[in-house]
Coordinates of C-alpha atoms in Angstrom, one line a residue:
Chain A
X1 CA 156.9 92.7 100.0
X2 CA 155.0 89.5 98.2
X3 CA 151.8 89.6 95.8
X4 CA 149.4 88.6 98.3
X5 CA 150.2 91.3 101.8
X6 CA 150.4 94.0 99.0
X7 CA 147.2 92.9 97.8
X8 CA 146.2 93.3 101.2
X9 CA 147.1 96.5 101.7
X10 CA 145.5 97.6 98.4
X11 CA 142.2 96.9 99.5
X12 CA 143.0 98.2 103.2
X13 CA 143.3 101.6 101.2
X14 CA 139.8 100.3 98.4
X15 CA 138.0 99.9 102.3
X16 CA 139.3 103.7 103.0
X17 CA 138.1 104.6 99.6
X18 CA 135.2 102.9 100.3
X19 CA 133.8 104.3 103.4
X20 CA 134.5 108.0 102.4
X21 CA 132.6 107.1 99.1
X22 CA 129.4 105.2 101.2
X23 CA 128.9 108.5 103.0
X24 CA 129.2 110.8 99.9
X25 CA 126.8 108.7 97.4
X26 CA 124.0 108.0 99.9
X27 CA 124.0 111.4 100.7
X28 CA 123.8 111.6 96.8
X29 CA 121.2 108.9 96.9
X30 CA 118.7 109.9 99.7
X31 CA 118.4 113.1 97.8
X32 CA 117.4 111.7 94.3
X33 CA 116.2 108.9 95.7
X34 CA 113.3 111.2 97.5
X35 CA 112.9 114.4 95.8
X36 CA 114.0 113.1 92.6
X37 CA 117.0 116.1 92.1
X38 CA 119.9 115.0 90.2
X39 CA 122.4 117.6 92.7
X40 CA 125.2 117.9 90.5
X41 CA 126.6 120.4 93.3
X42 CA 127.0 117.6 95.4
X43 CA 130.5 117.1 95.1
X44 CA 130.9 121.1 96.6
X45 CA 129.3 119.8 99.5
X46 CA 132.0 117.8 100.4
X47 CA 134.7 119.9 99.2
X48 CA 133.2 122.5 101.6
X49 CA 133.2 119.9 104.3
X50 CA 137.0 119.7 103.9
X51 CA 137.7 123.7 103.9
X52 CA 135.5 124.5 107.0
X53 CA 137.2 121.4 108.6
X54 CA 140.6 122.6 107.7
X55 CA 139.2 126.8 109.3
X56 CA 137.6 125.2 112.3
X57 CA 140.6 123.0 113.3
X58 CA 143.1 126.0 113.0
X59 CA 140.7 128.3 114.3
X60 CA 140.0 126.3 117.5
X61 CA 144.0 125.2 117.8
X62 CA 145.1 122.9 120.8
X63 CA 145.7 119.6 120.4
X64 CA 144.9 118.2 117.2
X65 CA 142.0 116.2 118.4
X66 CA 140.1 119.1 120.1
X67 CA 140.0 120.8 117.2
X68 CA 139.0 117.2 114.5
X69 CA 136.0 116.5 117.1
X70 CA 134.7 120.2 116.9
X71 CA 135.1 119.4 113.1
X72 CA 133.2 116.2 113.2
X73 CA 130.2 117.8 114.8
X74 CA 130.1 121.5 113.3
X75 CA 131.2 120.5 109.9
X76 CA 128.4 118.7 108.6
X77 CA 125.3 121.1 110.9
X78 CA 126.8 124.3 108.7
X79 CA 127.1 122.4 105.4
X80 CA 123.5 120.7 106.5
X81 CA 122.5 124.5 107.2
X82 CA 123.7 126.1 103.4
X83 CA 122.6 123.1 100.9
X84 CA 119.0 123.4 103.5
X85 CA 119.2 127.3 102.2
X86 CA 119.9 126.6 99.0
X87 CA 117.0 124.5 98.5
X88 CA 114.6 127.3 100.1
X89 CA 116.5 130.1 97.7
X90 CA 117.2 127.6 94.4
X91 CA 115.3 124.0 94.3
X92 CA 112.0 125.2 96.0
X93 CA 111.6 128.5 93.9
X94 CA 111.9 125.9 90.7
X95 CA 108.9 123.4 92.3
X96 CA 111.6 120.8 92.0
X97 CA 111.6 120.3 88.3
X98 CA 113.8 117.5 87.5
X99 CA 115.7 119.2 84.5
X100 CA 115.7 122.8 85.8
X101 CA 116.9 121.3 89.2
X102 CA 119.7 120.0 87.2
X103 CA 120.6 123.3 85.6
X104 CA 120.3 125.8 89.1
X105 CA 123.0 122.6 90.5
X106 CA 125.6 123.4 87.9
X107 CA 125.0 126.7 89.1
X108 CA 125.4 126.5 92.6
X109 CA 128.7 124.1 91.9
X110 CA 130.0 127.0 90.6
X111 CA 128.8 129.2 93.4
X112 CA 130.6 127.2 96.1
X113 CA 133.6 126.6 95.2
X114 CA 134.0 130.0 93.3
X115 CA 133.8 131.7 96.7
X116 CA 134.9 129.4 98.4
X117 CA 138.3 130.1 96.4
X118 CA 138.1 133.4 97.1
X119 CA 137.3 133.2 100.8
X120 CA 140.0 130.4 101.6
X121 CA 142.0 130.4 98.6
X122 CA 143.8 128.0 96.1
X123 CA 146.2 126.9 98.2
X124 CA 145.9 122.7 99.8
X125 CA 145.4 123.4 103.6
X126 CA 146.2 120.0 105.7
X127 CA 144.5 118.8 108.9
X128 CA 146.5 116.9 111.3
X129 CA 144.6 113.5 112.5
X130 CA 143.4 113.4 116.2
X131 CA 145.8 109.7 116.0
X132 CA 148.0 108.5 114.2
X133 CA 149.6 105.6 115.7
X134 CA 151.1 103.6 112.8
X135 CA 150.3 99.8 113.0
X136 CA 152.0 96.7 111.4
X137 CA 149.6 94.0 110.0
X138 CA 150.0 90.7 110.4
X139 CA 150.0 88.3 107.3
X140 CA 149.7 84.6 107.8
X141 CA 152.1 82.7 105.0
X142 CA 152.1 78.6 104.7
X143 CA 156.0 77.5 105.7
X144 CA 157.7 74.3 106.3
X145 CA 155.7 74.0 110.3
X146 CA 152.4 74.7 108.1
X147 CA 150.3 78.0 108.7
X148 CA 152.2 80.8 110.2
X149 CA 151.3 84.4 111.6
X150 CA 154.4 87.0 109.6
X151 CA 154.9 90.4 110.3
X152 CA 156.0 91.1 106.7
X153 CA 158.1 94.6 106.3
X154 CA 156.2 97.0 104.9
X155 CA 152.4 95.7 105.7
X156 CA 151.2 98.5 107.8
X157 CA 148.8 100.8 107.9
X158 CA 147.6 103.7 110.6
X159 CA 145.6 103.8 113.4
X160 CA 143.4 107.1 111.7
X161 CA 142.7 104.9 108.4
X162 CA 141.2 102.1 110.9
X163 CA 139.3 104.5 112.2
X164 CA 137.9 106.0 109.3
X165 CA 136.3 102.4 108.0
X166 CA 134.9 102.0 111.7
X167 CA 133.5 105.5 111.8
X168 CA 131.8 105.3 108.3
X169 CA 130.0 101.9 109.6
X170 CA 129.1 103.8 112.7
X171 CA 127.7 106.6 110.8
X172 CA 125.4 104.5 108.2
X173 CA 123.9 101.8 110.8
X174 CA 122.6 105.3 112.3
X175 CA 121.2 106.3 109.4
X176 CA 119.7 102.8 108.4
X177 CA 118.3 103.3 112.1
X178 CA 117.0 106.9 111.2
X179 CA 115.2 105.4 107.9
X180 CA 114.0 102.4 109.3
X181 CA 113.1 103.2 112.9
X182 CA 112.1 106.7 113.3
X183 CA 109.0 108.2 112.6
X184 CA 110.9 110.9 110.9
X185 CA 112.5 108.5 108.1
X186 CA 108.6 106.7 107.7
X187 CA 108.2 110.3 106.5
X188 CA 110.8 110.6 104.0
X189 CA 110.0 106.8 103.3
X190 CA 106.5 108.0 102.3
X191 CA 106.9 111.1 100.6
X192 CA 109.9 109.0 98.5
X193 CA 107.2 106.3 97.5
X194 CA 104.2 109.1 96.6
X195 CA 104.7 112.5 97.1
X196 CA 101.0 113.5 96.2
X197 CA 99.6 111.2 98.5
X198 CA 102.7 112.2 101.7
X199 CA 100.3 115.5 101.2
X200 CA 97.0 114.0 101.1
X201 CA 98.5 113.1 104.8
X202 CA 99.6 115.8 105.9
X203 CA 103.0 115.6 105.4
X204 CA 104.6 119.2 104.5
X205 CA 106.7 117.7 101.7
X206 CA 108.7 121.1 101.0
X207 CA 110.0 120.7 104.9
X208 CA 111.0 117.3 104.3
X209 CA 112.8 118.3 101.0
X210 CA 114.7 120.6 102.9
X211 CA 115.5 118.3 105.5
X212 CA 117.1 115.7 103.4
X213 CA 118.8 117.8 100.7
X214 CA 120.3 119.3 104.0
X215 CA 121.1 115.6 105.3
X216 CA 122.5 114.6 101.7
X217 CA 124.8 117.3 102.1
X218 CA 126.1 116.7 105.4
X219 CA 126.8 113.2 104.9
X220 CA 129.0 114.7 102.5
X221 CA 130.6 117.1 104.7
X222 CA 130.8 114.3 106.6
X223 CA 132.8 111.8 104.6
X224 CA 135.5 114.8 103.7
X225 CA 136.3 115.6 107.4
X226 CA 136.6 112.0 107.8
X227 CA 139.1 112.2 104.7
X228 CA 140.6 115.4 105.5
X229 CA 143.8 114.4 107.0
X230 CA 144.4 111.5 104.6
X231 CA 144.0 114.2 101.4
X232 CA 144.2 117.8 102.2
X233 CA 141.5 120.6 101.8
X234 CA 141.2 122.1 98.5
X235 CA 138.5 124.0 96.6
X236 CA 138.8 121.9 93.2
X237 CA 138.7 119.0 95.6
X238 CA 134.8 117.9 95.0
X239 CA 134.9 116.9 91.0
X240 CA 136.5 113.0 91.5
X241 CA 133.8 112.3 94.3
X242 CA 130.7 113.5 92.3
X243 CA 132.4 111.3 89.8
X244 CA 132.4 108.3 91.9
X245 CA 129.2 109.0 94.1
X246 CA 127.4 109.3 90.7
X247 CA 129.0 106.0 88.7
X248 CA 128.0 104.3 92.6
X249 CA 124.5 105.5 92.7
X250 CA 124.2 104.4 89.1
X251 CA 125.3 101.0 89.6
X252 CA 123.9 100.6 93.0
X253 CA 120.5 100.7 91.3
X254 CA 119.2 105.0 91.9
X255 CA 117.4 106.3 94.9
X256 CA 118.4 102.5 97.0
X257 CA 120.6 103.2 99.8
X258 CA 121.5 99.6 99.7
X259 CA 122.8 99.0 96.5
X260 CA 125.0 103.0 96.7
X261 CA 126.4 100.8 99.4
X262 CA 127.2 98.0 97.9
X263 CA 128.1 99.9 94.3
X264 CA 130.1 102.0 96.3
X265 CA 132.5 98.9 98.5
X266 CA 132.7 97.3 94.7
X267 CA 134.2 101.3 93.3
X268 CA 136.3 101.5 96.6
X269 CA 138.1 98.4 96.9
X270 CA 138.6 98.4 92.3
X271 CA 139.6 101.7 92.9
X272 CA 142.4 101.1 95.7
X273 CA 143.2 98.1 94.6
X274 CA 144.1 99.1 90.3
X275 CA 145.2 102.4 91.6
X276 CA 147.9 100.5 94.0
X277 CA 148.7 97.7 90.8
X278 CA 148.4 100.2 87.8
X279 CA 147.1 104.0 87.9
X280 CA 144.8 105.8 89.3
X281 CA 143.5 106.3 85.8
X282 CA 142.9 103.0 84.8
X283 CA 140.7 103.1 88.5
X284 CA 138.4 105.8 86.9
X285 CA 138.0 104.1 83.6
X286 CA 137.1 101.1 84.7
X287 CA 134.7 102.4 86.8
X288 CA 133.3 104.4 83.8
X289 CA 133.1 101.3 81.5
X290 CA 131.2 99.4 84.6
X291 CA 129.0 102.3 84.5
X292 CA 128.1 102.1 80.6
X293 CA 127.7 97.9 81.4
X294 CA 125.1 98.6 84.0
X295 CA 123.2 101.2 82.2
X296 CA 123.3 98.7 78.6
X297 CA 122.2 95.7 80.4
X298 CA 120.4 96.7 83.5
X299 CA 119.0 100.3 83.4
X300 CA 117.5 100.3 87.1
X301 CA 121.0 99.5 88.6
X302 CA 121.6 96.6 90.4
X303 CA 119.1 97.1 93.6
X304 CA 117.0 99.4 91.5
X305 CA 113.4 98.5 90.4
X306 CA 112.7 98.8 86.6
X307 CA 110.4 102.6 86.2
Chain B
X1 CA 79.7 120.9 106.6
X2 CA 81.8 120.7 103.1
X3 CA 81.3 124.1 100.8
X4 CA 82.4 124.2 97.4
X5 CA 82.1 127.2 95.7
X6 CA 81.9 128.1 92.6
X7 CA 85.1 126.7 91.8
X8 CA 87.1 127.1 88.2
X9 CA 90.2 124.6 88.4
X10 CA 93.0 124.0 85.7
X11 CA 95.8 121.7 84.5
X12 CA 97.8 124.3 83.5
X13 CA 96.2 125.9 80.0
X14 CA 93.8 123.1 80.5
X15 CA 90.5 124.1 81.8
X16 CA 88.5 121.5 83.8
X17 CA 85.9 122.4 86.4
X18 CA 83.5 125.5 86.1
X19 CA 81.8 127.5 88.8
X20 CA 81.5 124.0 90.4
X21 CA 79.4 123.9 93.7
X22 CA 78.8 121.4 96.3
X23 CA 77.8 120.8 100.2
X24 CA 77.7 117.6 101.9
X25 CA 76.0 117.7 105.5
X26 CA 78.0 115.6 108.7
X27 CA 76.3 112.3 108.4
X28 CA 75.6 112.3 105.1
X29 CA 76.3 111.2 101.7
X30 CA 76.9 113.2 98.4
X31 CA 77.4 110.9 95.2
X32 CA 79.1 112.2 92.8
X33 CA 78.6 110.8 89.1
X34 CA 79.7 111.3 85.9
X35 CA 81.4 109.9 82.8
X36 CA 84.6 109.0 83.2
X37 CA 86.7 112.6 82.2
X38 CA 83.7 115.1 83.3
X39 CA 85.8 116.2 87.2
X40 CA 85.2 113.9 89.7
X41 CA 88.6 113.4 90.4
X42 CA 89.8 116.5 90.2
X43 CA 87.0 117.6 92.5
X44 CA 88.4 115.7 95.2
X45 CA 91.7 117.0 94.8
X46 CA 90.6 120.1 94.8
X47 CA 89.6 120.1 97.7
X48 CA 92.1 118.4 99.6
X49 CA 94.4 121.1 97.8
X50 CA 96.7 118.7 95.9
X51 CA 95.4 120.8 92.8
X52 CA 95.6 125.1 93.2
X53 CA 91.8 126.2 92.9
X54 CA 92.0 129.3 90.5
X55 CA 88.5 130.8 91.4
X56 CA 86.0 130.3 94.4
X57 CA 86.8 128.8 97.4
X58 CA 85.9 125.7 99.4
X59 CA 85.4 125.8 103.4
X60 CA 85.1 123.5 105.9
X61 CA 82.8 124.5 109.0
X62 CA 84.6 128.0 109.8
X63 CA 88.1 126.8 107.6
X64 CA 89.0 128.6 104.4
X65 CA 90.2 125.4 103.1
X66 CA 91.6 127.0 99.5
X67 CA 93.7 129.4 101.8
X68 CA 95.6 126.6 103.7
X69 CA 98.9 125.1 102.1
X70 CA 97.8 121.9 100.5
X71 CA 99.4 119.4 104.0
X72 CA 97.3 121.6 106.8
X73 CA 93.7 120.5 105.3
X74 CA 94.0 116.9 106.3
X75 CA 94.3 118.1 109.6
X76 CA 91.2 120.2 109.4
X77 CA 90.0 116.6 109.4
X78 CA 89.3 115.9 105.4
X79 CA 90.6 112.6 104.5
X80 CA 91.1 111.3 100.9
X81 CA 91.2 107.5 99.4
X82 CA 92.1 108.0 95.9
X83 CA 91.2 105.7 92.9
X84 CA 93.6 102.9 92.8
X85 CA 94.1 102.9 96.7
X86 CA 97.6 104.8 95.9
X87 CA 98.9 102.9 99.3
X88 CA 102.7 104.0 99.8
X89 CA 103.7 100.6 98.7
X90 CA 106.8 99.6 100.0
X91 CA 105.8 100.1 103.7
X92 CA 104.1 97.8 105.2
X93 CA 100.7 97.6 106.4
X94 CA 101.1 98.8 110.2
X95 CA 103.1 101.7 108.9
X96 CA 100.4 103.1 106.2
X97 CA 98.5 103.1 109.6
X98 CA 101.1 105.4 110.8
X99 CA 101.2 108.1 108.6
X100 CA 97.0 108.5 108.8
X101 CA 98.0 108.6 112.8
X102 CA 100.5 110.9 111.9
X103 CA 97.9 113.3 110.2
X104 CA 95.4 113.2 113.0
X105 CA 97.5 112.9 116.2
X106 CA 95.6 109.9 117.5
X107 CA 96.5 107.1 119.3
X108 CA 96.2 103.4 120.0
X109 CA 92.6 103.7 120.5
X110 CA 92.0 105.3 116.9
X111 CA 94.1 102.1 115.5
X112 CA 92.1 99.5 117.5
X113 CA 88.9 101.0 116.5
X114 CA 90.8 101.2 113.1
X115 CA 91.2 97.6 112.7
X116 CA 88.0 96.5 114.2
X117 CA 86.2 97.6 111.4
X118 CA 88.8 95.3 109.0
X119 CA 89.7 92.5 111.1
X120 CA 91.8 90.9 108.1
X121 CA 94.6 93.4 108.3
X122 CA 95.1 92.2 112.1
X123 CA 96.9 89.1 110.2
X124 CA 98.7 91.9 108.1
X125 CA 100.7 94.3 110.1
X126 CA 103.8 93.5 109.3
X127 CA 103.1 93.1 105.4
X128 CA 104.4 95.0 102.8
X129 CA 101.5 96.9 101.1
X130 CA 101.9 96.1 97.7
X131 CA 101.9 92.6 98.2
X132 CA 98.2 92.2 99.4
X133 CA 95.4 91.5 97.1
X134 CA 93.3 94.2 95.4
X135 CA 90.9 93.8 98.5
X136 CA 92.9 93.8 101.1
X137 CA 94.6 97.0 99.5
X138 CA 91.2 99.1 99.2
X139 CA 90.6 98.2 102.9
X140 CA 94.2 99.5 103.8
X141 CA 93.6 102.9 101.7
X142 CA 90.7 103.3 103.5
X143 CA 92.0 102.4 106.9
X144 CA 94.8 104.5 106.6
X145 CA 91.9 107.6 106.0
X146 CA 90.3 106.1 108.6
X147 CA 93.3 106.3 111.0
X148 CA 93.0 110.3 110.7
X149 CA 89.7 110.7 112.3
X150 CA 88.6 112.2 109.8
X151 CA 85.5 114.5 109.9
X152 CA 84.6 114.4 106.0
X153 CA 85.6 112.1 104.0
X154 CA 86.3 112.0 100.6
X155 CA 86.0 108.4 98.4
X156 CA 87.2 108.2 94.9
X157 CA 85.6 104.8 93.5
X158 CA 86.4 102.4 96.8
X159 CA 84.3 99.7 94.8
X160 CA 86.5 99.3 91.6
X161 CA 87.5 96.1 90.4
X162 CA 86.3 94.7 94.0
X163 CA 84.4 91.0 94.1
X164 CA 80.9 91.8 95.8
X165 CA 82.0 90.3 99.3
X166 CA 84.4 93.0 99.4
X167 CA 82.2 95.8 98.9
X168 CA 79.4 95.2 101.2
X169 CA 82.0 95.5 103.4
X170 CA 83.1 98.5 101.8
X171 CA 79.5 100.0 102.1
X172 CA 79.1 98.4 106.1
X173 CA 81.3 100.7 106.4
X174 CA 80.4 104.4 105.1
X175 CA 77.4 103.8 106.4
X176 CA 78.8 102.8 110.1
X177 CA 81.1 106.4 109.1
X178 CA 77.7 107.7 108.0
X179 CA 76.4 106.9 111.4
X180 CA 79.3 107.9 113.3
X181 CA 78.5 112.1 111.8
X182 CA 81.1 111.8 109.0
X183 CA 80.4 113.5 106.0
X184 CA 81.1 111.5 103.2
X185 CA 81.8 112.1 99.4
X186 CA 82.0 109.4 97.0
X187 CA 82.9 108.6 94.1
X188 CA 80.8 106.2 93.1
X189 CA 80.1 104.2 89.0
X190 CA 78.1 101.2 90.6
X191 CA 74.7 102.6 90.0
X192 CA 73.0 100.2 93.2
X193 CA 75.4 101.6 95.5
X194 CA 74.6 105.3 94.5
X195 CA 70.8 104.8 94.4
X196 CA 71.3 102.2 97.8
X197 CA 73.5 104.9 99.9
X198 CA 73.6 108.3 98.6
X199 CA 71.6 111.3 100.1
X200 CA 72.2 113.8 97.4
X201 CA 73.9 113.6 94.2
X202 CA 75.6 116.0 92.5
X203 CA 75.8 114.7 88.6
X204 CA 78.9 116.6 86.8
X205 CA 79.2 116.9 82.6
X206 CA 82.3 118.0 81.4
X207 CA 83.1 119.6 84.7
X208 CA 80.0 121.2 85.3
X209 CA 77.6 120.5 88.1
X210 CA 73.8 121.0 85.6
X211 CA 72.0 119.4 88.9
X212 CA 72.6 117.9 92.7
X213 CA 69.3 115.8 93.6
X214 CA 68.5 114.5 96.8
X215 CA 68.7 110.2 97.1
X216 CA 64.8 109.9 97.3
X217 CA 64.7 111.9 93.8
X218 CA 67.0 109.3 92.7
X219 CA 65.8 106.3 93.9
X220 CA 62.1 107.4 92.3
X221 CA 63.8 107.5 89.0
X222 CA 66.7 105.8 88.8
X223 CA 66.9 105.8 85.2
X224 CA 68.4 109.8 85.5
X225 CA 72.0 108.2 86.8
X226 CA 72.2 106.1 83.7
X227 CA 71.5 108.7 81.6
X228 CA 74.5 111.0 83.2
X229 CA 76.5 107.6 83.1
X230 CA 76.3 107.3 79.3
X231 CA 74.7 103.5 80.8
X232 CA 71.9 102.4 78.6

């Protein structure tokens, strides 16, 4: 395959990474933005999403689409409820203190990871995609008779991969509508801007925090459900999304949802392209270097506001 | 009637209020007067439940506020306009007012009547609060509180840093609230405002309330305010 089509396919792979990363990182971003909690266990909620998706699809059986739809609906709710319980039992008890919550969520990370290992075992678990038709992709080439549409051999993707991108865009759009057009979104934003004044205006801040922590975890779980037919579920799979999510949230600007989405696109696409042309390790090195540059030259991130 | 009975309040190990008592009736204005750091803002925050009370109690009519979780206190009819406005800066004027409306469950009529008091806000409904002028921000802080349909309103230096015309508007609104039988607790450094508006004045010195006098007593002897404020 020539360079152009090769770059196109790499970009498409990157777009899938970006789509799932955007969901996961936005979850981390709203938790930090509203609660000021650095949730080190965020990757484990992602992992739980993938493992639960495997468990639910296996439990239901039958046509893969039935189990998958059930997993898309049940898994984020289940993981969200677990996060709300963790918020109630741990974070609320330490009054959401920024330093102590870091240590507490590190502990939560290991509790979730080891409980998953003991319950579901160490094996990687596949989930069948609900549909997975391979489709050839066209490429435009300049030939003797001008521009022409060609179908290079090997330039293809699957309908499921395209559906992941569309689904992620749809979910992010719904989240944007929730935050900007609904009463609960207004309450969350007011809490983010001034916790004390929110309380003085009758907003039950602790309940908002529980909801936000559950929503953040649910988004990570939803991202994992979407990606698990491509990647498989495993109890150690939470580390990479956590690292990438932190990278994205720092580059985008702590607490900025728009910044997080833009940074997820940048990191996801570069990760996909560099992984295809070079190695995934180099992609991670470059992403980490990007964070270092941002921290040195624009510590508040691309879309963040200076403190 | 709002009554603060012998409260002790502390930030961690540093006690700020000592055995402090106050009371304010509906349709009257209680001014809190004292130097910076005397404990006036802490008193208001304690009433709102934003700082826990270690000893003593705060009641409004039959409700013991000190037993309520802080977010339920506004629902019992108490609104707070903090020093420095503390608006939800990135939200619009309308959204700031909506937050107030949500607290009271009040409807469109409350919203309209508040905008009648501050017609300038009507022109700025979709503007972000942080882009308003200082005077407009103060109007919005009061409008947000009034959307809660308060029976008691706590005002922390509402005229601070404002031009005379704006101070006059704020005074007019306060008197309008008084005429609507709202109880008002006003922290104020402008001596003229205190003398002109107070029905009673509680002096606060180092977290204690050595005396509370009536507005008439104050008007007969205005030097007392200046003494407690340290103004020569």
